[in-house]
CSV table of C-alpha atoms in Angstrom, one decimal:
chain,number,residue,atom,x,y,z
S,7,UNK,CA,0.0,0.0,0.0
S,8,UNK,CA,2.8,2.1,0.4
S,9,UNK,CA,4.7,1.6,-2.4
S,10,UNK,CA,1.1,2.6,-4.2
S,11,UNK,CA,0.6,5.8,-2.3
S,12,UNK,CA,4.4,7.0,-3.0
S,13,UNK,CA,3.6,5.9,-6.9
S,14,UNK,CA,0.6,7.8,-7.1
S,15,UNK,CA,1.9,10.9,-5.0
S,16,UNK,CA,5.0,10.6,-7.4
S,17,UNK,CA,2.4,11.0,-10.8
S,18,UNK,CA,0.6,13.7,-8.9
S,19,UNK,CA,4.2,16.4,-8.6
S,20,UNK,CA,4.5,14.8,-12.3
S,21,UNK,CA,1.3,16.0,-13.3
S,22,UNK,CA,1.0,19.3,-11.2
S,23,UNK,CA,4.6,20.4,-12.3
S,24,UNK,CA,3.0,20.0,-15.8
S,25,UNK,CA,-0.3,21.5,-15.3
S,26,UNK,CA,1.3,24.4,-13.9
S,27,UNK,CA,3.9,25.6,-16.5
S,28,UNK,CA,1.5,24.6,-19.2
S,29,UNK,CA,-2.3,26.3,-18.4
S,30,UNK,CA,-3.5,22.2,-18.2
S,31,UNK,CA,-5.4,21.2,-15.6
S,32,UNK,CA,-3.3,17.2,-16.2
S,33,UNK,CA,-5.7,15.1,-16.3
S,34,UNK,CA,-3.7,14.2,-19.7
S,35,UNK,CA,-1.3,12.6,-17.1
S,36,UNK,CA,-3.4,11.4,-14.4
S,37,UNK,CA,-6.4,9.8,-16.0
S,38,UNK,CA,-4.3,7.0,-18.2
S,39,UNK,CA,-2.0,6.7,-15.3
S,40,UNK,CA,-4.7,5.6,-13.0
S,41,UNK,CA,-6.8,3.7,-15.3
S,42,UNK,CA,-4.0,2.2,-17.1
S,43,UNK,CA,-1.6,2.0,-14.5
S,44,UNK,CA,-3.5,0.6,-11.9
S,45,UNK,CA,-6.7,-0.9,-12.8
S,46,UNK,CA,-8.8,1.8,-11.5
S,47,UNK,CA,-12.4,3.0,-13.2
S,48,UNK,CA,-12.4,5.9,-15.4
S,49,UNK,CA,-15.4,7.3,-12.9
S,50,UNK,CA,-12.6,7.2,-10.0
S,51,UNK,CA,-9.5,8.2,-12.5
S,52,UNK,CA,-12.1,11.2,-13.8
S,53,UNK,CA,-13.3,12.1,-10.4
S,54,UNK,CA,-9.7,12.4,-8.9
S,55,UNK,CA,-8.7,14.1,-12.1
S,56,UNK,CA,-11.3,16.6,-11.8
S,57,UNK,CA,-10.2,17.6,-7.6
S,58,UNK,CA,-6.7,17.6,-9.2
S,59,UNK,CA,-7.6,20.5,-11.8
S,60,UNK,CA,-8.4,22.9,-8.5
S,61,UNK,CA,-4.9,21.6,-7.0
S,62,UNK,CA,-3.2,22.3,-10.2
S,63,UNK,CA,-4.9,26.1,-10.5
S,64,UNK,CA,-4.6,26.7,-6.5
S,65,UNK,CA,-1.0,25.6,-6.3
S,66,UNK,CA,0.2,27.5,-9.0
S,67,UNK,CA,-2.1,30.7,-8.7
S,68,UNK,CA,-0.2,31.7,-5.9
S,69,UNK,CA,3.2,32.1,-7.4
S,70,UNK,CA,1.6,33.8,-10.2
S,71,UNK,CA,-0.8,36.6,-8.6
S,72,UNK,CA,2.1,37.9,-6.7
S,73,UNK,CA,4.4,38.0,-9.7
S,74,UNK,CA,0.9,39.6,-11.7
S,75,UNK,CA,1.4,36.9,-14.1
S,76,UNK,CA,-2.5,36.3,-13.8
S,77,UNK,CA,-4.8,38.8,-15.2
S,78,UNK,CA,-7.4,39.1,-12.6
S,79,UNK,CA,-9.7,40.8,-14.6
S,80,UNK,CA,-9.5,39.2,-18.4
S,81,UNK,CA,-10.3,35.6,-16.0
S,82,UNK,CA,-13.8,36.5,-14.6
S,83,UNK,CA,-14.5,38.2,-17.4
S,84,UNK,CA,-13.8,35.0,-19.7
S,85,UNK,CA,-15.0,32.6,-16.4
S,86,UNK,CA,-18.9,33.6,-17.6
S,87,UNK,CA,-17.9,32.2,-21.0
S,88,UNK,CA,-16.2,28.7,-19.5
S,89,UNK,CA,-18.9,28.5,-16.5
S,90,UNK,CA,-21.7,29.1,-18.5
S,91,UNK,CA,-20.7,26.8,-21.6
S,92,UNK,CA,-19.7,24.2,-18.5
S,93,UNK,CA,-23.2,24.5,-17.6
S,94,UNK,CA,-24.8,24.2,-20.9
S,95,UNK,CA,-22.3,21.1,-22.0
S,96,UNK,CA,-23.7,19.1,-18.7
S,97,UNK,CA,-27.1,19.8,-19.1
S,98,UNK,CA,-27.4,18.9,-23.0
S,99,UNK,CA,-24.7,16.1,-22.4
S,100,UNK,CA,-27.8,13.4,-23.1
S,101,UNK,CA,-29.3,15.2,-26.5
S,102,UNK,CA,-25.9,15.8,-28.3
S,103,UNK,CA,-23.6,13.8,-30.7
S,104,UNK,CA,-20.3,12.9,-28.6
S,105,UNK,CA,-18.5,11.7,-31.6
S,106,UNK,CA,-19.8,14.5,-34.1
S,107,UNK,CA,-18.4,16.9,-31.0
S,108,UNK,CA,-14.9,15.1,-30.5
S,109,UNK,CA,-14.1,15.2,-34.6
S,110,UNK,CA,-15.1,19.0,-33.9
S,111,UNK,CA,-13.4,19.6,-31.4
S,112,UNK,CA,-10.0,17.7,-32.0
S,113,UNK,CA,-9.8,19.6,-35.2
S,114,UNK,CA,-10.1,22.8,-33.8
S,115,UNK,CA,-7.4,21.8,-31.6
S,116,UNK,CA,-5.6,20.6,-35.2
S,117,UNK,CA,-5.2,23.4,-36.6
S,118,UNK,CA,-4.4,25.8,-33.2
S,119,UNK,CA,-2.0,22.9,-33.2
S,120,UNK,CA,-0.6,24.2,-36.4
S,121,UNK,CA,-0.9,28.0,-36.0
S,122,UNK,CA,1.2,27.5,-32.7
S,123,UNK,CA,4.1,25.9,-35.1
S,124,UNK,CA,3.4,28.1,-37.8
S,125,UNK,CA,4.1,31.3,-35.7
S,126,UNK,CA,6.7,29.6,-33.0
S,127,UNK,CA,9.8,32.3,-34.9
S,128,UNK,CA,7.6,35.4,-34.4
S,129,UNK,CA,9.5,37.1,-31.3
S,130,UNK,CA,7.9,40.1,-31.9
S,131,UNK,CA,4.2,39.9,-32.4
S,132,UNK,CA,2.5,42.7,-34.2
S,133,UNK,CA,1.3,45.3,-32.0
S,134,UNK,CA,-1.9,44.8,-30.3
S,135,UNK,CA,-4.7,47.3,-30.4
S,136,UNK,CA,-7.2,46.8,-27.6
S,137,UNK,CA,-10.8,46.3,-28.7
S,138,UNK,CA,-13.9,49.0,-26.9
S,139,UNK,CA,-14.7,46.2,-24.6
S,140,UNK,CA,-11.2,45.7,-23.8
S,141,UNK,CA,-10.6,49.5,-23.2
S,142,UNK,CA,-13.9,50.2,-21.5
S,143,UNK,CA,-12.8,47.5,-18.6
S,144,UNK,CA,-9.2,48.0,-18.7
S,145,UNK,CA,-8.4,44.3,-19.4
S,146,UNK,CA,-4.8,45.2,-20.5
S,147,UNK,CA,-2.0,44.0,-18.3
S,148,UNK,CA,1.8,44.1,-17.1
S,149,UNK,CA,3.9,41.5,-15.8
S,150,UNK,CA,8.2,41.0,-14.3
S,151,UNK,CA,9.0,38.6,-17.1
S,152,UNK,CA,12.2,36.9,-15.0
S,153,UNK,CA,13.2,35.1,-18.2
S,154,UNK,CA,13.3,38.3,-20.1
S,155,UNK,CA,14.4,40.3,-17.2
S,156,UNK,CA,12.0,43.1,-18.4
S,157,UNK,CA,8.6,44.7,-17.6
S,158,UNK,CA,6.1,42.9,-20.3
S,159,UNK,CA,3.2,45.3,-20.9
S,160,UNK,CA,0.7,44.4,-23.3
S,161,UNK,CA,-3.2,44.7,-24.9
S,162,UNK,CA,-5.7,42.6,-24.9
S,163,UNK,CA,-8.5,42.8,-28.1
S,164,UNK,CA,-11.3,40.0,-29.8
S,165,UNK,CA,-12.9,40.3,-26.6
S,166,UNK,CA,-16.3,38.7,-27.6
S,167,UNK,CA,-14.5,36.0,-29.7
S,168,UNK,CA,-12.6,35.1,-26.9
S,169,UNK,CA,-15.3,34.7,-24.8
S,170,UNK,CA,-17.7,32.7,-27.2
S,171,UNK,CA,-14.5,30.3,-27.5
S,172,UNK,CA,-14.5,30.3,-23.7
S,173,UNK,CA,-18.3,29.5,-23.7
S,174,UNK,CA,-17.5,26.5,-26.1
S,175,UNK,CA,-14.4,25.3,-23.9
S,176,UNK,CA,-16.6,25.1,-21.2
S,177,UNK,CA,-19.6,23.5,-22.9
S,178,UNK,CA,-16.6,20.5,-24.3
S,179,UNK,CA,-15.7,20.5,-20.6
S,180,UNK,CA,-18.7,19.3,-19.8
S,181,UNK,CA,-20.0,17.2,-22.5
S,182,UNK,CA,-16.3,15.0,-23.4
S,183,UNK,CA,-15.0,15.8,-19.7
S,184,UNK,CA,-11.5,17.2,-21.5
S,185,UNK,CA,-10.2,20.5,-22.0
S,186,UNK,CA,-9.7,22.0,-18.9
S,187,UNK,CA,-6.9,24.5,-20.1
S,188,UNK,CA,-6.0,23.5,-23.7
S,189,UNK,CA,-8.7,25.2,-25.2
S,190,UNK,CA,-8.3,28.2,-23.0
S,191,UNK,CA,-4.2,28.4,-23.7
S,192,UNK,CA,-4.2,28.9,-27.5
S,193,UNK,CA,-7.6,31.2,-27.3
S,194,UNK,CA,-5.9,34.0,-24.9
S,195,UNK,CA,-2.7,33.6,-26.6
S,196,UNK,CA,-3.8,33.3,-30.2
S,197,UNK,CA,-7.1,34.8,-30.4
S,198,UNK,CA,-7.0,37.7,-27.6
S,199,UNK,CA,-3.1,38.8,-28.3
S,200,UNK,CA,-2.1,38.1,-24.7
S,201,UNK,CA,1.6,36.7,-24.3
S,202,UNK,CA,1.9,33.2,-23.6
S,203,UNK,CA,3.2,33.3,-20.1
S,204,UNK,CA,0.1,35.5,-19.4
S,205,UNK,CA,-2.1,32.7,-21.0
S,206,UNK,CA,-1.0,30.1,-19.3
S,207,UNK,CA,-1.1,32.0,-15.8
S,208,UNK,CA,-4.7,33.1,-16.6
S,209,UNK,CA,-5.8,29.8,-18.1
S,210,UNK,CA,-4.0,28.0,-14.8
S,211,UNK,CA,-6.3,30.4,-12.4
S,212,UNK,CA,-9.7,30.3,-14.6
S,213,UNK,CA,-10.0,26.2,-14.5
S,214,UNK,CA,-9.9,25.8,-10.7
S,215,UNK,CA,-13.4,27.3,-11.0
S,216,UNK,CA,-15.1,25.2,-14.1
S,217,UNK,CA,-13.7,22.3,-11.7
S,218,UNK,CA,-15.6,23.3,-8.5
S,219,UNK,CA,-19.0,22.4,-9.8
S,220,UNK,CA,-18.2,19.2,-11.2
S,221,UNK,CA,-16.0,18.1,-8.1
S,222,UNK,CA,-18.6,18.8,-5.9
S,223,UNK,CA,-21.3,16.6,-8.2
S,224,UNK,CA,-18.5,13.6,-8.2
S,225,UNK,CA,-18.0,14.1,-4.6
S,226,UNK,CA,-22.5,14.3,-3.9
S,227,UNK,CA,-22.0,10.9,-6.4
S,228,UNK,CA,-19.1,9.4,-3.7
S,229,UNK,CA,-17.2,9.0,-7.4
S,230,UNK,CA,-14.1,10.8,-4.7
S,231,UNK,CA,-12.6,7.7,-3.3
S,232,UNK,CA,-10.2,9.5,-0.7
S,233,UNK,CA,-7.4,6.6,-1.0
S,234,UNK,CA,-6.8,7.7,-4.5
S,235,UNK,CA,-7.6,11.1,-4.3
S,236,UNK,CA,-5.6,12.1,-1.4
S,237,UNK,CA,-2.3,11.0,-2.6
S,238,UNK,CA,-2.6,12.1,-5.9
S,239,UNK,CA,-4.0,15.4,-5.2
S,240,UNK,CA,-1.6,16.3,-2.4
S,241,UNK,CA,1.2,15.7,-5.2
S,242,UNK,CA,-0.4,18.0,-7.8
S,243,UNK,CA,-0.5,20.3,-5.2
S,244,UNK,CA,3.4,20.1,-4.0
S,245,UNK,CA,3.9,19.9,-7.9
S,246,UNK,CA,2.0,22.9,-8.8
S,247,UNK,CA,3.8,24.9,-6.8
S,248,UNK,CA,6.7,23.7,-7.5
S,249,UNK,CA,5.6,24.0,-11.5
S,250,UNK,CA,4.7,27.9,-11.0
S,251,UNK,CA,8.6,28.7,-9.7
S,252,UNK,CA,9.9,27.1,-12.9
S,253,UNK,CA,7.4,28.7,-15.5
S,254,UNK,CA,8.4,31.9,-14.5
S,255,UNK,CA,12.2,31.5,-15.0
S,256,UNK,CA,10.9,29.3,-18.6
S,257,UNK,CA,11.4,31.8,-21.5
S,258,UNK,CA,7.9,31.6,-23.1
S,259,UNK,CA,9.0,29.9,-26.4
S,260,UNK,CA,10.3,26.9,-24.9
S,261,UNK,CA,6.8,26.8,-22.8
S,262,UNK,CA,5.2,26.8,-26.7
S,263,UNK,CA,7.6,24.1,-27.5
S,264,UNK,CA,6.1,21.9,-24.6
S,265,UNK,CA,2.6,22.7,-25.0
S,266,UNK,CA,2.3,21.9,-28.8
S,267,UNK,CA,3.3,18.2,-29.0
S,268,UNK,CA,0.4,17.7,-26.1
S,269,UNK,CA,-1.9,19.9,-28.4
S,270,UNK,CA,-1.4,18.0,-31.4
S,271,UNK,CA,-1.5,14.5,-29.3
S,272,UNK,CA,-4.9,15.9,-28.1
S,273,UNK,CA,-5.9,16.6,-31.1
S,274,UNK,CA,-5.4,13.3,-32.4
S,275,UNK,CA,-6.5,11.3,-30.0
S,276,UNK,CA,-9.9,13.4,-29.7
S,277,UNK,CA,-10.3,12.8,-33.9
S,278,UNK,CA,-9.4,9.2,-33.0
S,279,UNK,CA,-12.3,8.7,-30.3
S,280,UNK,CA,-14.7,10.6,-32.5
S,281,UNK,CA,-14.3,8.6,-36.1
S,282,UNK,CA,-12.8,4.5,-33.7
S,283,UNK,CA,-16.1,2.3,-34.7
S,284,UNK,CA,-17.3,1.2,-30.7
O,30,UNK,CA,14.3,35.5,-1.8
O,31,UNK,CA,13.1,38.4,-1.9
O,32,UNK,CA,11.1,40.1,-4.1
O,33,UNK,CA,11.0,44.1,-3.9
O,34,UNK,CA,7.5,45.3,-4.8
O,35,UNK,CA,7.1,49.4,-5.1
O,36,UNK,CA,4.4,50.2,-2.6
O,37,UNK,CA,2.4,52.4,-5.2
O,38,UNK,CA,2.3,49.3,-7.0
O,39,UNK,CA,0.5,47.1,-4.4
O,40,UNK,CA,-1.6,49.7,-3.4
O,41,UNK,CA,-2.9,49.7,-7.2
O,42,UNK,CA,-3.2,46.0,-7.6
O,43,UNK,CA,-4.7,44.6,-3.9
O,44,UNK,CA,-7.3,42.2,-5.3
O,45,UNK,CA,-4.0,39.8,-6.8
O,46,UNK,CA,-2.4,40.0,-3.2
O,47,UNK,CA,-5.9,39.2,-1.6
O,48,UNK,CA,-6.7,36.3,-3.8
O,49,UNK,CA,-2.9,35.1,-3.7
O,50,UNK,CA,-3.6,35.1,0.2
O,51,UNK,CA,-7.0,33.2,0.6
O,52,UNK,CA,-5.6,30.6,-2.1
O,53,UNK,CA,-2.2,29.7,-0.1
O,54,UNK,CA,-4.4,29.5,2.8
O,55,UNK,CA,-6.6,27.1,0.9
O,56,UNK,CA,-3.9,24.8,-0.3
O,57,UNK,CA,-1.8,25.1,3.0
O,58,UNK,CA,-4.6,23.7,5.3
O,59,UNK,CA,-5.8,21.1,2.0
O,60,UNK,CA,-2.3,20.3,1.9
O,61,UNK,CA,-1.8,19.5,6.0
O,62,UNK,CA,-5.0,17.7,6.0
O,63,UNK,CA,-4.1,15.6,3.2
O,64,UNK,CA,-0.3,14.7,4.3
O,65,UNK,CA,-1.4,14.0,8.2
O,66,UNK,CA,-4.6,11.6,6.9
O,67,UNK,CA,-1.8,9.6,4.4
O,68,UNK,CA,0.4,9.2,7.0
O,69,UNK,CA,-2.1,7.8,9.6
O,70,UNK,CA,-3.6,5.8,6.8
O,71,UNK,CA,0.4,4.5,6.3
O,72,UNK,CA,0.2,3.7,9.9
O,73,UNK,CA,-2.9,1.8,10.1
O,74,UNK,CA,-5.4,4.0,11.3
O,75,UNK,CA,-8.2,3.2,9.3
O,76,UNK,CA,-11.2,5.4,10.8
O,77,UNK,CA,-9.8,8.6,11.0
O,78,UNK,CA,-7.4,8.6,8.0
O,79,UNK,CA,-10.3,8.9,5.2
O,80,UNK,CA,-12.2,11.6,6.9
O,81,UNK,CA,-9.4,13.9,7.4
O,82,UNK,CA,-8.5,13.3,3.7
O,83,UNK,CA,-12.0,13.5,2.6
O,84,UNK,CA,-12.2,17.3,4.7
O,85,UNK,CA,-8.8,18.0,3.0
O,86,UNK,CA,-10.1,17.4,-0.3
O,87,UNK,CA,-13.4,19.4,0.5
O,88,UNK,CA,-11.1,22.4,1.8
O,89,UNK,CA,-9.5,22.5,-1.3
O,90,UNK,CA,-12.9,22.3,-3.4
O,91,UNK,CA,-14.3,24.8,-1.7
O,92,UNK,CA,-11.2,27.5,-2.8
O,93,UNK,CA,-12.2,28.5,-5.7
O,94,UNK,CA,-15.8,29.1,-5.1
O,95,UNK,CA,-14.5,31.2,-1.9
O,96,UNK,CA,-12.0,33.1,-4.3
O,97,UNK,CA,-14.4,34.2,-6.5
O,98,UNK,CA,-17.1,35.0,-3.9
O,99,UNK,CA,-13.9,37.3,-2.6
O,100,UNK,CA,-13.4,38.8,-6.1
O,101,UNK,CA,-17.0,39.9,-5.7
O,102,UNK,CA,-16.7,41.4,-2.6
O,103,UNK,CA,-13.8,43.8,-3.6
O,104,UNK,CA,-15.2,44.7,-6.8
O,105,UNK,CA,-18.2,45.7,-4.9
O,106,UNK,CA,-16.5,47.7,-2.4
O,107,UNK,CA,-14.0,49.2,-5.1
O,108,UNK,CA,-17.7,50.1,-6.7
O,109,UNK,CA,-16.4,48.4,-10.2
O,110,UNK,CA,-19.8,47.0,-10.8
O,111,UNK,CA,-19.1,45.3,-14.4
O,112,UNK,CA,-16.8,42.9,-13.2
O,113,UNK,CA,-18.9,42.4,-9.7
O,114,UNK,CA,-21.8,41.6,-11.9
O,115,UNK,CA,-19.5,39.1,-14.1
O,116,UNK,CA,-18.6,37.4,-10.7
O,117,UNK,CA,-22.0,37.0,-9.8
O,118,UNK,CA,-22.8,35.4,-12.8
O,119,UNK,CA,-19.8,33.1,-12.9
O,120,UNK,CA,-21.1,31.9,-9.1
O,121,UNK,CA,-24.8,31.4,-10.0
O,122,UNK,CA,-23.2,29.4,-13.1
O,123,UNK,CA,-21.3,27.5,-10.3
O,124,UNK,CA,-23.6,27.2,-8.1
O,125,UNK,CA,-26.4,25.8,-11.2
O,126,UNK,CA,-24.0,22.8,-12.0
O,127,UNK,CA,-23.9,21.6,-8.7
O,128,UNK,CA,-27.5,21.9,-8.2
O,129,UNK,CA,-28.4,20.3,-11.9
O,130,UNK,CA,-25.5,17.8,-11.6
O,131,UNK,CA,-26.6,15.8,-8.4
O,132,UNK,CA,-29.9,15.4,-10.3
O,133,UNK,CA,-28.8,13.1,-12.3
């Protein structure tokens, strides 16, 4: 029983280390690792996965409010998209398509996939003019890049796309149970003109809430089965902390480097599921 | 390490240091919960190890529902109504899944 607890508490840091630096919430990491690893259901692997997603965001959001890596303000505006769409995607989980959605939704994560490669030279990205919504609630930012060494100020604009893209990312959250932050990466950074470090932080903080609702329904459900969770979410925890302290010395290119292999092997495995006869 | 913040700067940024406060006190007490029940489950205790994981991981759920009910509050006081309004919303849309989610 030990050497079990030390395993899984060992995946946990794995995962929470990820999670952090990347936006992810890591059930990418924790769900096969429990299910494959070690026998276990995918309602207990899910269910752990989904208290780990609030370690992972609590963990790290720490580290990155003081260092203002987390913009406060552009994550509750775009929480009403992911809470909302979270909502929606439970609700109409019965009535809906799951494979029509995860072809849909693994090629949109395709081709962010490929915009993320196509544009990993461009240092300098072209300047960013801030939309009315954007200006009228002040949803630009400034962060210590420690990489960099330098004060990063930037814009945000594409406000409303953003946040329909948020309300979607929710609404997948709930109906497919995935994409806790790798929808929510690639739409701040691509879509809204925020830098990636920014992204990430904000993406990190935002999923912690979309989690709460459907912890608490696995937990109502006694899907939570403490022996699992405990040791697994107290390493996401130590590892999200630990995560946070390394993204912020990570230059933000070799953070993009990370994060699109696990985009495209997303993507895949979402077309995959979607098109695999059952 | 130390970190030299400018105090004009925290005096125009408090919600981040609030919210960075409430959260480490959410994951520290999660955290001690969680590492004492582990070890007592390690060393056999078998009646009190799960519930003091099981309050651990509930401390820990419960974070971000209290962060945003905090982001609320001090947009509220700071009379920024938008984003108190978009709070509200985002904890009724919270506070919806939970309810619709243990019906079924």
């Amino acid at each position: 029983m030990v050497i079990t607890f030390i395993t899984i508490f060992a995946i946990g840091i794995a995962a929470g280390v990820v999670g952090a630096i990347l936006g992810l919430g890591g059930g990418i990491i924790i769900v096969p690792a429990l299910t494959l690893g070690f026998g276990m259901s995918m309602r207990t692997a899910v269910a752990a996965s989904t208290v780990c997603i609030i370690a992972t965001s609590t963990g790290a959001a720490v580290a990155f409010l003081r260092d203002r890596l987390t913009n406060t303000r552009v994550a509750i505006w775009l929480e009403m998209g992911t809470s909302l769409g979270a909502l929606t995607g439970a609700l109409v989980a019965a009535l809906v398509n799951q494979r029509v959605l995860f072809v849909l939704f693994g090629l949109l994560l395709a081709y962010s996939a490929y915009n993320m490669f196509r544009t990993r030279k461009e240092h300098t990205r072209p300047e960013v003019v801030p939309d009315a919504i954007s200006s009228k609630l002040r949803l630009g930012g400034s962060y210590y890049d420690k990489a960099l060494g330098r004060r990063v100020e930037y814009q945000v604009t594409r406000t409303l796309p953003g946040l329909i893209i948020m309300y979607f990312s929710g609404a997948a959250a709930g109906l497919l149970g995935i994409g806790a932050g790798i929808f929510k990466v690639p739409a701040m950074d691509q879509v809204m003109g925020m830098p990636f470090k920014a992204s990430s932080a904000t993406s990190n903080f935002m999923i912690g809430v979309t989690a709460a609702s459907g912890a608490v329904v696995y937990f109502a459900r006694g899907d939570v089965k403490p022996l699992v969770a405990g040791p697994v979410v107290l390493g996401v925890l130590l590892g999200a902390i630990l995560g946070a302290r390394l993204m912020m010395r990570m230059p933000a290119s070799k953070i993009r480097l990370f994060f699109m292999p696990i985009l495209a092997y997303t993507a895949i495995e979402m077309i995959y599921k979607g098109v695999k006869w059952w | 390490m130390v970190v030299a913040i400018e105090p004009e700067e925290k005096a125009e940024h408090p919600i981040e240091l609030v919210l960075a406060r409430l959260l480490r006190l959410g994951s520290l007490v999660a955290a001690a919960l969680l590492a004492v029940g582990i070890a007592l489950m390690v060393l056999g205790q078998t009646v009190l190890a799960p519930k003091l994981i099981t309050a651990g991981l509930l401390v820990l759920l419960g974070t971000p529902v209290l962060r945003v009910t905090a982001a609320a509050v001090i947009f509220v006081k700071e009379r920024d109504w938008h984003f108190a309004l978009f709070s509200l919303v985002v904890l009724c849309a919270v506070a919806a899944g939970i309810y619709f989610g243990k019906g079924m």
